Structure formats: C-alpha cells, structure tokens
PDB file of C-alpha atoms in Angstrom:
ATOM      1  CA  MET A   1      -0.010  -0.077  -0.073  1.00  0.00           C
ATOM      2  CA  LYS A   2       2.734   2.194   1.130  1.00  0.00           C
ATOM      3  CA  TYR A   3       4.928   1.359  -1.927  1.00  0.00           C
ATOM      4  CA  LEU A   4       2.249   1.405  -4.049  1.00  0.00           C
ATOM      5  CA  ALA A   5       1.503   4.977  -2.973  1.00  0.00           C
ATOM      6  CA  LEU A   6       5.092   5.623  -3.391  1.00  0.00           C
ATOM      7  CA  ILE A   7       5.656   3.735  -7.277  1.00  0.00           C
ATOM      8  CA  THR A   8       2.920   5.757  -8.717  1.00  0.00           C
ATOM      9  CA  LEU A   9       4.286   8.861  -6.966  1.00  0.00           C
ATOM     10  CA  LEU A  10       7.275   8.333  -8.659  1.00  0.00           C
ATOM     11  CA  ILE A  11       5.593   7.817 -12.136  1.00  0.00           C
ATOM     12  CA  SER A  12       3.342  10.534 -12.275  1.00  0.00           C
ATOM     13  CA  SER A  13       6.671  12.861 -10.733  1.00  0.00           C
ATOM     14  CA  PHE A  14       8.290  11.291 -14.094  1.00  0.00           C
ATOM     15  CA  VAL A  15       5.579  11.582 -16.590  1.00  0.00           C
ATOM     16  CA  ALA A  16       4.146  15.382 -15.215  1.00  0.00           C
ATOM     17  CA  LYS A  17       4.801  17.947 -17.488  1.00  0.00           C
ATOM     18  CA  ALA A  18       4.193  21.474 -16.848  1.00  0.00           C
ATOM     19  CA  GLN A  19       0.378  22.374 -16.822  1.00  0.00           C
ATOM     20  CA  ASP A  20      -1.176  25.793 -18.866  1.00  0.00           C
ATOM     21  CA  LEU A  21      -4.504  24.970 -18.353  1.00  0.00           C
ATOM     22  CA  GLN A  22      -5.856  24.099 -14.933  1.00  0.00           C
ATOM     23  CA  MET A  23      -8.344  21.430 -14.837  1.00  0.00           C
ATOM     24  CA  ALA A  24     -11.000  20.859 -12.137  1.00  0.00           C
ATOM     25  CA  GLU A  25      -9.566  24.007 -10.140  1.00  0.00           C
ATOM     26  CA  THR A  26     -11.419  23.262  -6.806  1.00  0.00           C
ATOM     27  CA  MET A  27     -10.773  19.943  -6.384  1.00  0.00           C
ATOM     28  CA  ARG A  28      -6.947  20.039  -6.693  1.00  0.00           C
ATOM     29  CA  SER A  29      -6.086  23.557  -5.448  1.00  0.00           C
ATOM     30  CA  GLU A  30      -7.844  21.846  -2.473  1.00  0.00           C
ATOM     31  CA  GLY A  31      -5.463  18.992  -2.168  1.00  0.00           C
ATOM     32  CA  LYS A  32      -8.793  17.000  -1.609  1.00  0.00           C
ATOM     33  CA  ILE A  33      -7.884  14.725  -4.431  1.00  0.00           C
ATOM     34  CA  TYR A  34      -6.332  12.097  -1.747  1.00  0.00           C
ATOM     35  CA  VAL A  35      -9.627  12.078   0.282  1.00  0.00           C
ATOM     36  CA  VAL A  36     -11.155  10.557  -2.657  1.00  0.00           C
ATOM     37  CA  ILE A  37      -8.554   7.949  -3.479  1.00  0.00           C
ATOM     38  CA  ALA A  38      -8.464   7.125   0.335  1.00  0.00           C
ATOM     39  CA  VAL A  39     -12.135   6.611  -0.006  1.00  0.00           C
ATOM     40  CA  LEU A  40     -12.141   4.792  -3.060  1.00  0.00           C
ATOM     41  CA  CYS A  41      -9.231   2.160  -1.619  1.00  0.00           C
ATOM     42  CA  VAL A  42     -11.377   1.855   1.166  1.00  0.00           C
ATOM     43  CA  ILE A  43     -14.349   0.708  -1.078  1.00  0.00           C
ATOM     44  CA  LEU A  44     -12.160  -1.635  -2.708  1.00  0.00           C
ATOM     45  CA  LEU A  45     -10.091  -3.423   0.035  1.00  0.00           C
ATOM     46  CA  GLY A  46     -13.433  -3.993   1.584  1.00  0.00           C
ATOM     47  CA  LEU A  47     -14.954  -5.732  -1.395  1.00  0.00           C
ATOM     48  CA  ILE A  48     -11.829  -7.688  -1.847  1.00  0.00           C
ATOM     49  CA  LEU A  49     -11.979  -8.865   1.376  1.00  0.00           C
ATOM     50  CA  TYR A  50     -15.674  -9.974   1.552  1.00  0.00           C
ATOM     51  CA  LEU A  51     -14.158 -11.974  -1.883  1.00  0.00           C
ATOM     52  CA  ILE A  52     -11.536 -13.522  -0.054  1.00  0.00           C
ATOM     53  CA  SER A  53     -13.642 -14.455   2.879  1.00  0.00           C
ATOM     54  CA  ILE A  54     -16.371 -15.853   0.566  1.00  0.00           C
ATOM     55  CA  ASP A  55     -13.612 -17.498  -1.450  1.00  0.00           C
ATOM     56  CA  ARG A  56     -12.219 -19.121   2.068  1.00  0.00           C
ATOM     57  CA  LYS A  57     -15.731 -20.333   3.066  1.00  0.00           C
ATOM     58  CA  VAL A  58     -16.118 -21.588  -0.386  1.00  0.00           C
ATOM     59  CA  SER A  59     -12.845 -23.832   0.011  1.00  0.00           C
ATOM     60  CA  LYS A  60     -13.985 -24.941   3.379  1.00  0.00           C
ATOM     61  CA  LEU A  61     -17.627 -26.230   2.112  1.00  0.00           C
ATOM     62  CA  GLU A  62     -14.961 -27.755  -0.568  1.00  0.00           C
ATOM     63  CA  LYS A  63     -12.834 -29.872   1.502  1.00  0.00           C
ATOM     64  CA  GLU A  64     -16.331 -30.677   3.895  1.00  0.00           C
ATOM     65  CA  ILE A  65     -17.985 -32.305   0.888  1.00  0.00           C
ATOM     66  CA  ASN A  66     -15.191 -33.896  -0.757  1.00  0.00           C
ATOM     67  CA  SER A  67     -13.578 -35.612   2.148  1.00  0.00           C
TER      68      SER A  67
ATOM     69  CA  MET B   1       1.277 -20.073  -4.937  1.00  0.00           C
ATOM     70  CA  ARG B   2      -1.419 -21.201  -6.553  1.00  0.00           C
ATOM     71  CA  ASN B   3      -3.446 -17.822  -6.229  1.00  0.00           C
ATOM     72  CA  TRP B   4      -0.753 -15.499  -7.383  1.00  0.00           C
ATOM     73  CA  TRP B   5      -3.494 -14.122  -9.920  1.00  0.00           C
ATOM     74  CA  LYS B   6      -5.536 -12.949  -7.349  1.00  0.00           C
ATOM     75  CA  PHE B   7      -2.972 -10.968  -5.382  1.00  0.00           C
ATOM     76  CA  LEU B   8      -2.067  -9.667  -8.756  1.00  0.00           C
ATOM     77  CA  ALA B   9      -5.745  -8.623  -9.199  1.00  0.00           C
ATOM     78  CA  ILE B  10      -5.829  -6.596  -5.978  1.00  0.00           C
ATOM     79  CA  ILE B  11      -2.196  -5.125  -6.563  1.00  0.00           C
ATOM     80  CA  LEU B  12      -3.271  -3.885 -10.075  1.00  0.00           C
ATOM     81  CA  LEU B  13      -6.700  -2.869  -8.649  1.00  0.00           C
ATOM     82  CA  LEU B  14      -5.500  -0.515  -6.374  1.00  0.00           C
ATOM     83  CA  TYR B  15      -2.915   1.052  -9.065  1.00  0.00           C
ATOM     84  CA  THR B  16      -5.837   1.551 -11.157  1.00  0.00           C
ATOM     85  CA  ILE B  17      -7.759   3.797  -8.235  1.00  0.00           C
ATOM     86  CA  ILE B  18      -4.639   5.398  -7.101  1.00  0.00           C
ATOM     87  CA  GLY B  19      -2.767   5.803 -10.396  1.00  0.00           C
ATOM     88  CA  GLY B  20      -6.183   6.538 -12.645  1.00  0.00           C
ATOM     89  CA  LEU B  21      -6.638   9.371  -9.971  1.00  0.00           C
ATOM     90  CA  LEU B  22      -3.339  11.045 -10.063  1.00  0.00           C
ATOM     91  CA  ILE B  23      -1.308  10.339 -13.098  1.00  0.00           C
ATOM     92  CA  PRO B  24      -2.309  13.454 -15.855  1.00  0.00           C
ATOM     93  CA  VAL B  25      -4.007  12.919 -18.299  1.00  0.00           C
ATOM     94  CA  PRO B  26      -4.095  14.617 -21.892  1.00  0.00           C
ATOM     95  CA  LYS B  27      -6.245  17.988 -21.421  1.00  0.00           C
ATOM     96  CA  GLN B  28      -9.581  18.187 -23.464  1.00  0.00           C
ATOM     97  CA  VAL B  29     -12.870  20.147 -23.710  1.00  0.00           C
ATOM     98  CA  ILE B  30     -15.929  18.676 -22.878  1.00  0.00           C
ATOM     99  CA  LEU B  31     -14.307  15.802 -21.366  1.00  0.00           C
ATOM    100  CA  TYR B  32     -11.988  17.768 -18.803  1.00  0.00           C
ATOM    101  CA  GLU B  33     -10.906  14.795 -15.647  1.00  0.00           C
ATOM    102  CA  SER B  34     -14.135  12.485 -16.860  1.00  0.00           C
ATOM    103  CA  ILE B  35     -11.311  11.251 -19.437  1.00  0.00           C
ATOM    104  CA  ARG B  36     -10.368   9.063 -15.732  1.00  0.00           C
ATOM    105  CA  ASN B  37     -13.548   7.032 -16.731  1.00  0.00           C
ATOM    106  CA  LEU B  38     -11.398   5.418 -19.412  1.00  0.00           C
ATOM    107  CA  TYR B  39      -9.693   3.028 -16.609  1.00  0.00           C
ATOM    108  CA  PHE B  40     -12.877   2.253 -15.222  1.00  0.00           C
ATOM    109  CA  HIS B  41     -15.819   2.476 -17.553  1.00  0.00           C
ATOM    110  CA  VAL B  42     -13.841   0.657 -20.305  1.00  0.00           C
ATOM    111  CA  PRO B  43     -12.269  -2.182 -18.363  1.00  0.00           C
ATOM    112  CA  MET B  44     -16.011  -3.357 -17.592  1.00  0.00           C
ATOM    113  CA  TRP B  45     -16.893  -4.296 -21.129  1.00  0.00           C
ATOM    114  CA  PHE B  46     -13.597  -5.953 -21.537  1.00  0.00           C
ATOM    115  CA  SER B  47     -14.026  -7.536 -18.677  1.00  0.00           C
ATOM    116  CA  MET B  48     -17.507  -8.816 -20.050  1.00  0.00           C
ATOM    117  CA  ILE B  49     -16.267  -9.748 -23.416  1.00  0.00           C
ATOM    118  CA  PHE B  50     -13.502 -11.582 -21.679  1.00  0.00           C
ATOM    119  CA  LEU B  51     -15.695 -13.692 -19.385  1.00  0.00           C
ATOM    120  CA  PHE B  52     -18.501 -14.390 -22.561  1.00  0.00           C
ATOM    121  CA  PHE B  53     -15.434 -15.302 -24.569  1.00  0.00           C
ATOM    122  CA  MET B  54     -14.113 -17.678 -22.042  1.00  0.00           C
ATOM    123  CA  SER B  55     -18.122 -18.959 -21.757  1.00  0.00           C
ATOM    124  CA  VAL B  56     -18.307 -20.140 -25.541  1.00  0.00           C
ATOM    125  CA  VAL B  57     -14.705 -22.098 -25.318  1.00  0.00           C
ATOM    126  CA  TYR B  58     -16.325 -24.201 -22.416  1.00  0.00           C
ATOM    127  CA  SER B  59     -19.705 -24.259 -24.303  1.00  0.00           C
ATOM    128  CA  PHE B  60     -17.570 -25.701 -27.409  1.00  0.00           C
ATOM    129  CA  LYS B  61     -15.890 -28.261 -25.185  1.00  0.00           C
ATOM    130  CA  GLY B  62     -19.065 -28.977 -23.360  1.00  0.00           C
ATOM    131  CA  LEU B  63     -20.621 -29.763 -27.133  1.00  0.00           C
ATOM    132  CA  SER B  64     -17.370 -31.572 -28.253  1.00  0.00           C
ATOM    133  CA  THR B  65     -17.141 -33.634 -24.762  1.00  0.00           C
ATOM    134  CA  ASN B  66     -20.630 -34.265 -23.828  1.00  0.00           C
ATOM    135  CA  ASN B  67     -19.205 -33.366 -20.091  1.00  0.00           C
ATOM    136  CA  LEU B  68     -21.519 -31.223 -18.250  1.00  0.00           C
ATOM    137  CA  SER B  69     -19.103 -29.358 -15.469  1.00  0.00           C
ATOM    138  CA  PHE B  70     -18.196 -27.598 -18.702  1.00  0.00           C
ATOM    139  CA  ASP B  71     -21.986 -26.056 -18.970  1.00  0.00           C
ATOM    140  CA  THR B  72     -21.798 -24.956 -15.408  1.00  0.00           C
ATOM    141  CA  LYS B  73     -18.751 -23.409 -16.221  1.00  0.00           C
ATOM    142  CA  ALA B  74     -19.910 -21.687 -19.240  1.00  0.00           C
ATOM    143  CA  LYS B  75     -23.499 -20.980 -17.260  1.00  0.00           C
ATOM    144  CA  GLU B  76     -21.567 -19.146 -14.331  1.00  0.00           C
ATOM    145  CA  LEU B  77     -19.023 -17.190 -16.840  1.00  0.00           C
ATOM    146  CA  VAL B  78     -22.542 -15.744 -18.521  1.00  0.00           C
ATOM    147  CA  ASN B  79     -23.436 -14.761 -15.098  1.00  0.00           C
ATOM    148  CA  ALA B  80     -20.295 -12.998 -14.027  1.00  0.00           C
ATOM    149  CA  GLY B  81     -20.523 -11.373 -17.394  1.00  0.00           C
ATOM    150  CA  ILE B  82     -23.693 -10.107 -17.108  1.00  0.00           C
ATOM    151  CA  ILE B  83     -22.723  -8.090 -13.957  1.00  0.00           C
ATOM    152  CA  PHE B  84     -19.929  -6.491 -15.690  1.00  0.00           C
ATOM    153  CA  GLY B  85     -21.928  -5.563 -18.676  1.00  0.00           C
ATOM    154  CA  ILE B  86     -24.799  -3.931 -16.292  1.00  0.00           C
ATOM    155  CA  LEU B  87     -21.995  -1.483 -14.638  1.00  0.00           C
ATOM    156  CA  GLY B  88     -20.688  -0.862 -17.999  1.00  0.00           C
ATOM    157  CA  THR B  89     -23.804   0.069 -19.047  1.00  0.00           C
ATOM    158  CA  ILE B  90     -24.690   2.441 -15.793  1.00  0.00           C
ATOM    159  CA  THR B  91     -21.422   3.857 -15.650  1.00  0.00           C
ATOM    160  CA  GLY B  92     -21.776   4.798 -19.400  1.00  0.00           C
ATOM    161  CA  SER B  93     -24.828   6.138 -18.958  1.00  0.00           C
ATOM    162  CA  ILE B  94     -23.700   8.629 -16.122  1.00  0.00           C
ATOM    163  CA  TRP B  95     -20.215   9.733 -18.389  1.00  0.00           C
ATOM    164  CA  ALA B  96     -22.873  10.333 -21.210  1.00  0.00           C
ATOM    165  CA  LYS B  97     -25.160  12.412 -19.148  1.00  0.00           C
ATOM    166  CA  TYR B  98     -21.761  14.882 -18.462  1.00  0.00           C
ATOM    167  CA  THR B  99     -20.463  14.782 -21.765  1.00  0.00           C
ATOM    168  CA  TRP B 100     -23.137  14.201 -24.370  1.00  0.00           C
ATOM    169  CA  GLY B 101     -26.296  15.589 -22.255  1.00  0.00           C
ATOM    170  CA  ALA B 102     -28.313  12.973 -21.925  1.00  0.00           C
ATOM    171  CA  TRP B 103     -28.374   9.920 -19.921  1.00  0.00           C
ATOM    172  CA  TRP B 104     -29.252   7.721 -23.147  1.00  0.00           C
ATOM    173  CA  VAL B 105     -28.805   8.444 -26.756  1.00  0.00           C
ATOM    174  CA  ASN B 106     -30.172   6.065 -29.738  1.00  0.00           C
ATOM    175  CA  ASP B 107     -26.720   5.701 -30.558  1.00  0.00           C
ATOM    176  CA  VAL B 108     -25.642   2.187 -32.387  1.00  0.00           C
ATOM    177  CA  LYS B 109     -22.997   1.482 -29.736  1.00  0.00           C
ATOM    178  CA  LEU B 110     -25.124   2.015 -27.233  1.00  0.00           C
ATOM    179  CA  ASN B 111     -28.519   0.226 -28.339  1.00  0.00           C
ATOM    180  CA  GLY B 112     -26.425  -2.593 -30.112  1.00  0.00           C
ATOM    181  CA  SER B 113     -24.656  -2.894 -26.119  1.00  0.00           C
ATOM    182  CA  ALA B 114     -28.144  -3.072 -24.498  1.00  0.00           C
ATOM    183  CA  ILE B 115     -29.446  -5.744 -27.532  1.00  0.00           C
ATOM    184  CA  THR B 116     -26.388  -7.733 -26.498  1.00  0.00           C
ATOM    185  CA  MET B 117     -27.234  -7.604 -22.729  1.00  0.00           C
ATOM    186  CA  LEU B 118     -30.885  -8.666 -23.706  1.00  0.00           C
ATOM    187  CA  ILE B 119     -29.440 -11.614 -25.329  1.00  0.00           C
ATOM    188  CA  TYR B 120     -27.435 -12.878 -22.618  1.00  0.00           C
ATOM    189  CA  LEU B 121     -30.326 -12.583 -20.519  1.00  0.00           C
ATOM    190  CA  ALA B 122     -32.377 -14.524 -22.713  1.00  0.00           C
ATOM    191  CA  TYR B 123     -29.395 -17.061 -22.725  1.00  0.00           C
ATOM    192  CA  ILE B 124     -30.321 -17.409 -18.641  1.00  0.00           C
ATOM    193  CA  VAL B 125     -33.914 -17.422 -19.265  1.00  0.00           C
ATOM    194  CA  LEU B 126     -33.438 -20.252 -21.984  1.00  0.00           C
ATOM    195  CA  ARG B 127     -31.659 -22.627 -19.283  1.00  0.00           C
ATOM    196  CA  GLY B 128     -34.122 -21.962 -16.877  1.00  0.00           C
ATOM    197  CA  SER B 129     -36.927 -23.423 -19.300  1.00  0.00           C
ATOM    198  CA  LEU B 130     -34.993 -26.575 -19.552  1.00  0.00           C
ATOM    199  CA  ASP B 131     -35.417 -29.435 -17.272  1.00  0.00           C
ATOM    200  CA  ASP B 132     -33.212 -32.199 -18.770  1.00  0.00           C
ATOM    201  CA  GLU B 133     -29.488 -31.586 -17.781  1.00  0.00           C
ATOM    202  CA  GLN B 134     -28.089 -32.980 -21.205  1.00  0.00           C
ATOM    203  CA  LYS B 135     -30.761 -31.168 -23.399  1.00  0.00           C
ATOM    204  CA  LYS B 136     -30.241 -28.097 -21.148  1.00  0.00           C
ATOM    205  CA  ALA B 137     -26.251 -28.338 -22.415  1.00  0.00           C
ATOM    206  CA  ARG B 138     -26.830 -29.007 -25.453  1.00  0.00           C
ATOM    207  CA  ILE B 139     -29.208 -26.312 -26.764  1.00  0.00           C
ATOM    208  CA  SER B 140     -27.521 -23.103 -24.077  1.00  0.00           C
ATOM    209  CA  GLY B 141     -24.270 -24.740 -25.772  1.00  0.00           C
ATOM    210  CA  VAL B 142     -25.239 -23.721 -29.319  1.00  0.00           C
ATOM    211  CA  TYR B 143     -27.277 -20.335 -28.327  1.00  0.00           C
ATOM    212  CA  ASN B 144     -24.045 -19.438 -26.522  1.00  0.00           C
ATOM    213  CA  ILE B 145     -21.974 -19.678 -29.492  1.00  0.00           C
ATOM    214  CA  PHE B 146     -24.910 -17.892 -31.689  1.00  0.00           C
ATOM    215  CA  ALA B 147     -24.912 -15.087 -28.714  1.00  0.00           C
ATOM    216  CA  PHE B 148     -21.096 -14.385 -28.885  1.00  0.00           C
ATOM    217  CA  VAL B 149     -21.496 -14.029 -32.650  1.00  0.00           C
ATOM    218  CA  LEU B 150     -24.166 -11.326 -32.217  1.00  0.00           C
ATOM    219  CA  LEU B 151     -22.294  -9.696 -29.759  1.00  0.00           C
ATOM    220  CA  LEU B 152     -19.256  -9.336 -32.092  1.00  0.00           C
ATOM    221  CA  VAL B 153     -21.705  -8.186 -34.773  1.00  0.00           C
ATOM    222  CA  PHE B 154     -23.716  -5.722 -32.173  1.00  0.00           C
ATOM    223  CA  ILE B 155     -20.746  -4.394 -29.910  1.00  0.00           C
ATOM    224  CA  GLY B 156     -17.778  -4.579 -32.893  1.00  0.00           C
ATOM    225  CA  ILE B 157     -19.104  -4.625 -36.101  1.00  0.00           C
ATOM    226  CA  LEU B 158     -22.312  -2.405 -36.533  1.00  0.00           C
ATOM    227  CA  PRO B 159     -21.377   0.838 -34.476  1.00  0.00           C
ATOM    228  CA  ARG B 160     -17.985   0.936 -36.868  1.00  0.00           C
ATOM    229  CA  MET B 161     -20.182   1.050 -39.880  1.00  0.00           C
ATOM    230  CA  THR B 162     -22.261   3.967 -39.438  1.00  0.00           C
ATOM    231  CA  ASP B 163     -22.174   7.323 -37.422  1.00  0.00           C
ATOM    232  CA  SER B 164     -21.621   7.124 -33.837  1.00  0.00           C
ATOM    233  CA  LEU B 165     -20.958   9.716 -30.504  1.00  0.00           C
ATOM    234  CA  HIS B 166     -18.877   6.636 -28.920  1.00  0.00           C
ATOM    235  CA  PRO B 167     -15.573   6.990 -29.299  1.00  0.00           C
ATOM    236  CA  GLY B 168     -13.411   4.567 -31.507  1.00  0.00           C
ATOM    237  CA  ASN B 169     -16.523   4.249 -33.659  1.00  0.00           C
ATOM    238  CA  GLY B 170     -18.383   5.719 -36.880  1.00  0.00           C
ATOM    239  CA  GLY B 171     -14.873   7.878 -37.908  1.00  0.00           C
ATOM    240  CA  ASN B 172     -14.854   9.212 -34.226  1.00  0.00           C
ATOM    241  CA  PRO B 173     -11.492   8.294 -32.528  1.00  0.00           C
ATOM    242  CA  GLY B 174     -10.638   6.381 -29.832  1.00  0.00           C
ATOM    243  CA  PHE B 175      -8.880   7.587 -26.867  1.00  0.00           C
ATOM    244  CA  ASN B 176      -5.410   5.914 -28.116  1.00  0.00           C
ATOM    245  CA  ASN B 177      -5.371   8.879 -30.850  1.00  0.00           C
ATOM    246  CA  TYR B 178      -5.708  11.744 -28.128  1.00  0.00           C
ATOM    247  CA  ASP B 179      -3.184  10.122 -26.065  1.00  0.00           C
ATOM    248  CA  LEU B 180       0.272  11.529 -27.709  1.00  0.00           C
ATOM    249  CA  ASP B 181       2.224  11.263 -24.238  1.00  0.00           C
ATOM    250  CA  ASN B 182       1.800   7.815 -23.564  1.00  0.00           C
ATOM    251  CA  ASN B 183       0.399   8.798 -19.564  1.00  0.00           C
ATOM    252  CA  MET B 184      -2.833   6.724 -20.226  1.00  0.00           C
ATOM    253  CA  LYS B 185      -1.745   3.732 -21.456  1.00  0.00           C
ATOM    254  CA  LEU B 186       0.481   3.396 -18.404  1.00  0.00           C
ATOM    255  CA  VAL B 187      -2.494   3.041 -16.141  1.00  0.00           C
ATOM    256  CA  PHE B 188      -5.357   1.609 -18.963  1.00  0.00           C
ATOM    257  CA  TYR B 189      -3.388  -1.318 -19.473  1.00  0.00           C
ATOM    258  CA  PRO B 190      -2.796  -2.362 -16.058  1.00  0.00           C
ATOM    259  CA  ALA B 191      -6.379  -1.512 -15.222  1.00  0.00           C
ATOM    260  CA  VAL B 192      -8.092  -3.932 -18.505  1.00  0.00           C
ATOM    261  CA  ILE B 193      -6.075  -6.550 -16.591  1.00  0.00           C
ATOM    262  CA  ALA B 194      -7.122  -5.778 -13.134  1.00  0.00           C
ATOM    263  CA  TRP B 195     -10.550  -5.721 -14.059  1.00  0.00           C
ATOM    264  CA  ILE B 196     -10.505  -9.251 -16.018  1.00  0.00           C
ATOM    265  CA  LEU B 197      -9.188 -10.912 -13.253  1.00  0.00           C
ATOM    266  CA  LEU B 198     -11.331  -9.681 -10.886  1.00  0.00           C
ATOM    267  CA  GLY B 199     -14.106 -11.163 -13.344  1.00  0.00           C
ATOM    268  CA  TRP B 200     -12.219 -14.342 -13.424  1.00  0.00           C
ATOM    269  CA  TRP B 201     -12.465 -14.376  -9.776  1.00  0.00           C
ATOM    270  CA  ILE B 202     -15.665 -13.864  -9.177  1.00  0.00           C
ATOM    271  CA  ALA B 203     -16.539 -16.223 -11.830  1.00  0.00           C
ATOM    272  CA  SER B 204     -14.321 -18.962 -10.240  1.00  0.00           C
ATOM    273  CA  ILE B 205     -16.013 -18.555  -7.153  1.00  0.00           C
ATOM    274  CA  ARG B 206     -19.710 -19.140  -8.452  1.00  0.00           C
ATOM    275  CA  ILE B 207     -18.288 -22.268 -10.467  1.00  0.00           C
ATOM    276  CA  ARG B 208     -17.081 -23.804  -6.931  1.00  0.00           C
ATOM    277  CA  ILE B 209     -20.258 -22.965  -5.533  1.00  0.00           C
ATOM    278  CA  ALA B 210     -22.566 -24.142  -8.588  1.00  0.00           C
ATOM    279  CA  ASN B 211     -20.305 -27.389  -8.401  1.00  0.00           C
ATOM    280  CA  LEU B 212     -20.727 -27.581  -4.726  1.00  0.00           C
ATOM    281  CA  THR B 213     -24.701 -27.234  -5.237  1.00  0.00           C
ATOM    282  CA  GLN B 214     -24.800 -30.164  -7.949  1.00  0.00           C
ATOM    283  CA  LYS B 215     -22.538 -32.379  -5.690  1.00  0.00           C
ATOM    284  CA  LEU B 216     -25.099 -32.131  -2.633  1.00  0.00           C
ATOM    285  CA  GLU B 217     -28.344 -32.197  -5.265  1.00  0.00           C
ATOM    286  CA  ALA B 218     -26.571 -35.967  -6.605  1.00  0.00           C
TER     287      ALA B 218
END
C-alpha cells in the first residue's frame, strides 16, 4: 500500500509536465483528491476482503463435502 | 502460490485507482477530468467480453465432449459477465450525461450493447426453461455460440460501420488518438488486466459454488 503510493507518485512525477490549463480547480487546489482516493481504496479493499472471505468459505465447504 | 493471480488483481486494482486519479491526463474540452473514466468504464466491457468469450470456449468443449461440468462453467461465466455488462451500461450512462448531455442517446454503440445484454439475459431464461440437464447443456451451448457472434456484430462491427457518438466508432477517434504522451496507457492496460482478473475471480467462485450445489443434490 505504502510502496504502491510511492511508486505511483514516482511515475507521476516522471510523466508530469508543465500544466498550462487548469482542470478541476476546486478539486485539486484544495488538495482533497487524496480524500477521494482514500475513500475509493477503502471501498475496494473492503469488497476485496469480502471476496476473499467468500473464497475461503467455499474452500472450506469443498474440503468438507469432498472428504 | 496457486492464487498468485488474485494478489496480482488486488495490486493492479489499487494501482488503477491511485494511478488513475493522480497521473496527469491529456487536457480535453467537454471531457476534462472525466477522461479518467476510461480506466473504469471501458475495462467493464473488456471484462464482460472476456468472460463471455471464455464461456463460449467452455460451450465448445461441452458440446464436443458431452461433459456437463463444462456447461456449468459456461453458465457461471455468463452470470459474472452480465454483472460487468450492467456496470458498464450504468457507468457509460453517467458519463454520457455529463459529456453528451443525456443519460441515453439512440446511438448504434449504446443500443447494440443493450441488445447484447438482452441476448445474454435470454440465455439465462432459456436455461431456466429446460429441465433435462443434457438437453439444457446442448441447447444453451449452441445458443451461447450464437449469442457471442451477435455480440461481435452488435458491439464490434455495426458501430464501426455507421456514425456514432461513441469514441472509437464510426470515424470517431478512440482515446488512443488523443493520448500522444502515453500517460493513459500506463494506467489503462494494467486496469484492463486488473478488472478482467477480478471478473475471472468472481466467476471462479460462482463455478465452485455451482459444483458444490450439484454434488449436494446428487
């Protein structure tokens, strides 16, 4: 997670170019885009953890039924 | 590590969200920041097409071997694919509202994708209407092949033959034409792989549950 953010920031710093035209000023000038990213990551991780728990439950059932 | 691809899916999905929102994108009027939807809306359709394609592969295998386990796989892949199709339709509709000005326009690409969704819903209805397992596998297997051909026609071919608002169709350039500095490819390709892997993951769980249910019923 930490490394991912780091890698992303590294990549984005490489590819970042001089910005002449400001898009979405309110969103970025406040610097709150990171709040959106945090929220999205929480939702994604929540859903993924849920999927993993379903996956494990099925594995458990497979073991029970196949034995 | 048998499940390495699940970890790859998680990492790529995280990268898609973080990179998709932070990495600079080409500046376009009308689109503005909504161009980032490319990382989320388009992979929904790619995942759907991938799942439907794998479903056809299993239908072929099922028809040539008469093995019912292939039919189960084909069915659950379609079930998972439909979810991605619905998500693709909703996200596309939201995007259309804020760029084209309407939730839905009578465009070949949009209507074609809607027809495709109906064709695959009919696959599920067809399965439900047949009781004999062997017959169900045969008929729905043949229908599945027919359905995938129609998908290619309605989503792939027809929109490219007439005028269309949708990027990449009817002489309308796709996003790869705008993306001169390759920034977006950096996120887009991993995003496509990520969402396809997630779709495969969900489908695989559905297949395992279906197999267990069959075992319990037998």
